[in-house]
Structures are given as structure tokens and as C-alpha cells.
Amino acid sequence: MGDLPPDLDRLRTLETWLALSLRRVREEIAAAEHPVEPWRAPRKPAAARAAVPRREPTPDWGISSAGIGAPVAEIHRGDCFAGGAMQPLSAERARAELADGVQACGVCRPDRVLNRT
């Protein structure tokens, strides 16, 4: 077959390209054979869904512990960027901590919301 490259490297490259092209064609055939309703988005395979790590929900309130770079503990809103690693707190617990003298974050100011009641 005179129309193929003579060396192994180019033959392997051609083989890879053909395999990828064949896979794309087969995917298009499968999509044409089983059309998806426009209101339903295609689902990822179960293996792909399982590979995505689940994130914990963002707490409403949190306390950052005192340590390196943080001289004192502070109460934060759960979405505060200044909070760093926080322990989640309920609103009642956050109010109690503020009443016991734990500082409120100067960025997110949780004391303004928690002390309204």
C-alpha cells in the first residue's frame, strides 16, 4: 500500500488518529440512534459522577481557632473569606460565643446580624 507512511512512528500516529476518529463517529451514531429529549440533559456515566468529590455545605456561622497567624479566635459568617478553616456553629452557639467575649470578624461582621434578636 503505497499511500501509507513507511516508518513506524507515523504509522502509529495515523493509527491513533483513526481510532479517535472512529470513536467520534460511533458516538455520533449512538446519539442519532437514541436522541435525547431537548428538556432532558444527558447524564454523566455513574463512574464519572462518583469520581466528583462531594463538598460539605457551607455553614451559616463558624469560629476560627486561634493559632499561627491568628492571635485570637473569631466568629465569622460561613461564607467569609477571612475565616479560613472554621468549625461550623449554630446561630445560638455563635451568639453565646460572642456574649462570652469571642471577637466578631471585622470583615463579615456577624455580630450585626446575630445581635438583632
Coordinates of N, CA and C in Angstrom, one line a residue, residues 19-95:
A19 N -8.3 5.8 15.3 CA -9.0 5.2 16.4 C -9.9 6.3 17.1
L20 N -9.3 7.5 17.2 CA -10.1 8.6 17.8 C -11.2 9.0 16.9
S21 N -11.0 9.1 15.6 CA -12.0 9.4 14.6 C -13.1 8.4 14.6
L22 N -12.8 7.1 14.7 CA -13.8 6.0 14.7 C -14.6 6.1 16.0
R23 N -14.0 6.5 17.1 CA -14.8 6.6 18.4 C -15.8 7.8 18.2
R24 N -15.3 8.9 17.6 CA -16.2 10.0 17.5 C -17.4 9.7 16.6
V25 N -17.1 9.0 15.5 CA -18.2 8.6 14.6 C -19.2 7.6 15.3
R26 N -18.7 6.7 16.1 CA -19.6 5.8 16.8 C -20.4 6.5 17.8
E27 N -19.8 7.6 18.5 CA -20.6 8.4 19.4 C -21.7 9.1 18.7
E28 N -21.4 9.6 17.5 CA -22.5 10.4 16.7 C -23.6 9.4 16.3
I29 N -23.2 8.2 15.9 CA -24.2 7.2 15.5 C -25.1 6.9 16.7
A30 N -24.5 6.6 17.9 CA -25.3 6.3 19.1 C -26.2 7.5 19.4
A31 N -25.7 8.7 19.3 CA -26.6 9.9 19.6 C -27.7 10.0 18.6
A32 N -27.5 9.6 17.4 CA -28.5 9.7 16.3 C -29.5 8.6 16.5
E33 N -29.1 7.4 17.0 CA -30.0 6.3 17.2 C -30.9 6.5 18.5
H34 N -30.3 7.2 19.5 CA -31.1 7.4 20.7 C -31.1 8.9 21.0
P35 N -31.9 9.7 20.3 CA -31.9 11.1 20.6 C -32.4 11.4 22.0
V36 N -31.8 12.4 22.6 CA -32.2 12.9 23.9 C -33.2 14.0 23.8
E37 N -34.3 13.9 24.6 CA -35.3 14.9 24.6 C -34.6 16.3 24.9
P38 N -35.1 17.3 24.2 CA -34.4 18.6 24.5 C -34.6 19.1 25.9
W39 N -35.6 18.7 26.7 CA -35.7 19.1 28.0 C -34.9 18.3 29.0
R40 N -34.3 17.2 28.5 CA -33.5 16.4 29.4 C -32.0 16.4 29.0
A41 N -31.2 16.9 29.9 CA -29.8 16.9 29.7 C -29.2 15.6 29.8
P42 N -28.2 15.2 29.0 CA -27.6 13.9 29.2 C -26.9 13.8 30.5
R43 N -27.0 12.6 31.1 CA -26.4 12.4 32.4 C -25.0 11.8 32.2
K44 N -24.1 12.2 33.1 CA -22.8 11.6 33.1 C -22.8 10.2 33.5
P45 N -21.9 9.4 33.0 CA -21.9 8.0 33.5 C -21.7 7.9 35.0
A46 N -22.1 6.8 35.6 CA -22.1 6.7 37.0 C -20.6 6.8 37.6
A47 N -19.7 6.2 36.8 CA -18.3 6.3 37.2 C -17.8 7.8 37.3
A48 N -18.2 8.6 36.3 CA -17.8 10.0 36.3 C -18.5 10.8 37.5
R49 N -19.8 10.4 37.8 CA -20.4 11.1 38.9 C -19.8 10.7 40.2
A50 N -19.4 9.5 40.3 CA -18.8 9.0 41.6 C -17.4 9.6 41.8
A51 N -16.7 10.0 40.7 CA -15.4 10.5 40.9 C -15.3 11.9 41.4
V52 N -16.5 12.6 41.3 CA -16.5 14.0 41.8 C -16.7 14.0 43.3
P53 N -15.7 14.6 44.0 CA -15.9 14.6 45.5 C -17.0 15.5 45.9
R54 N -17.7 15.1 46.9 CA -18.8 15.9 47.4 C -18.3 17.0 48.4
R55 N -18.8 18.2 48.2 CA -18.4 19.3 49.2 C -19.4 19.4 50.3
E56 N -18.9 19.6 51.4 CA -19.8 19.9 52.6 C -20.5 21.2 52.4
P57 N -21.7 21.3 52.8 CA -22.4 22.6 52.7 C -21.8 23.7 53.5
T58 N -21.8 24.9 53.0 CA -21.3 26.0 53.8 C -22.1 26.3 55.0
P59 N -21.5 26.3 56.2 CA -22.3 26.6 57.4 C -22.7 28.1 57.4
D60 N -23.7 28.4 58.2 CA -24.2 29.8 58.3 C -23.2 30.6 59.1
W61 N -22.6 29.9 60.2 CA -21.7 30.6 61.1 C -20.5 29.7 61.4
G62 N -19.4 30.3 61.8 CA -18.3 29.4 62.1 C -17.3 30.2 63.1
I63 N -16.4 29.4 63.7 CA -15.4 30.0 64.5 C -14.1 29.6 64.1
S64 N -13.2 30.5 63.9 CA -11.8 30.2 63.5 C -11.0 30.2 64.8
S65 N -10.2 29.2 64.9 CA -9.5 29.0 66.2 C -8.2 29.8 66.1
A66 N -7.8 30.2 67.3 CA -6.6 31.0 67.5 C -5.4 30.0 67.1
G67 N -4.4 30.6 66.5 CA -3.2 29.8 66.2 C -2.2 30.6 65.5
I68 N -1.4 30.0 64.7 CA -0.4 30.7 63.9 C -1.0 31.7 63.0
G69 N -0.6 32.9 63.1 CA -1.2 34.0 62.3 C -2.5 34.5 62.8
A70 N -3.1 33.9 63.7 CA -4.4 34.3 64.2 C -4.3 34.4 65.8
P71 N -4.1 35.6 66.3 CA -3.8 35.7 67.8 C -5.0 35.3 68.6
V72 N -6.3 35.5 68.1 CA -7.5 35.2 68.9 C -8.5 34.5 68.0
A73 N -9.4 33.7 68.6 CA -10.5 33.1 67.9 C -11.5 34.2 67.5
E74 N -12.1 34.0 66.3 CA -13.1 34.9 65.8 C -14.4 34.2 65.3
I75 N -15.5 34.8 65.5 CA -16.8 34.3 64.9 C -16.9 34.9 63.5
H76 N -17.3 34.1 62.5 CA -17.4 34.5 61.1 C -18.8 34.1 60.6
R77 N -19.2 34.7 59.5 CA -20.3 34.2 58.7 C -19.7 33.0 57.9
G78 N -20.5 32.0 57.6 CA -20.0 30.8 56.9 C -19.3 31.1 55.6
D79 N -19.7 32.1 54.9 CA -19.1 32.4 53.6 C -18.0 33.4 53.6
C80 N -17.5 33.8 54.8 CA -16.5 34.8 55.0 C -15.1 34.3 54.4
F81 N -14.5 35.1 53.6 CA -13.2 34.7 53.0 C -12.1 34.8 54.0
A82 N -12.3 35.6 55.1 CA -11.3 35.8 56.1 C -11.3 34.7 57.2
G83 N -12.3 33.8 57.1 CA -12.4 32.8 58.2 C -11.4 31.7 58.1
G84 N -10.9 31.4 56.9 CA -10.0 30.3 56.8 C -10.7 29.0 57.2
A85 N -10.0 28.1 57.9 CA -10.6 26.8 58.4 C -11.4 27.1 59.6
M86 N -12.7 26.9 59.5 CA -13.6 27.2 60.6 C -14.3 25.9 61.1
Q87 N -14.7 26.0 62.3 CA -15.6 24.9 62.8 C -17.0 25.5 62.7
P88 N -18.0 24.7 62.1 CA -19.3 25.2 62.0 C -20.0 25.4 63.3
L89 N -20.8 26.5 63.4 CA -21.6 26.8 64.6 C -23.0 27.1 64.3
S90 N -23.9 26.8 65.2 CA -25.3 27.2 65.0 C -25.4 28.7 65.4
A91 N -26.5 29.3 65.0 CA -26.6 30.8 65.4 C -26.6 31.0 66.9
E92 N -27.3 30.0 67.6 CA -27.4 30.2 69.0 C -26.0 30.1 69.7
R93 N -25.2 29.1 69.2 CA -23.8 28.9 69.7 C -23.0 30.1 69.4
A94 N -23.1 30.7 68.2 CA -22.3 31.9 67.8 C -22.7 33.0 68.7
R95 N -24.0 33.2 69.0 CA -24.4 34.3 69.9 C -23.8 34.1 71.3

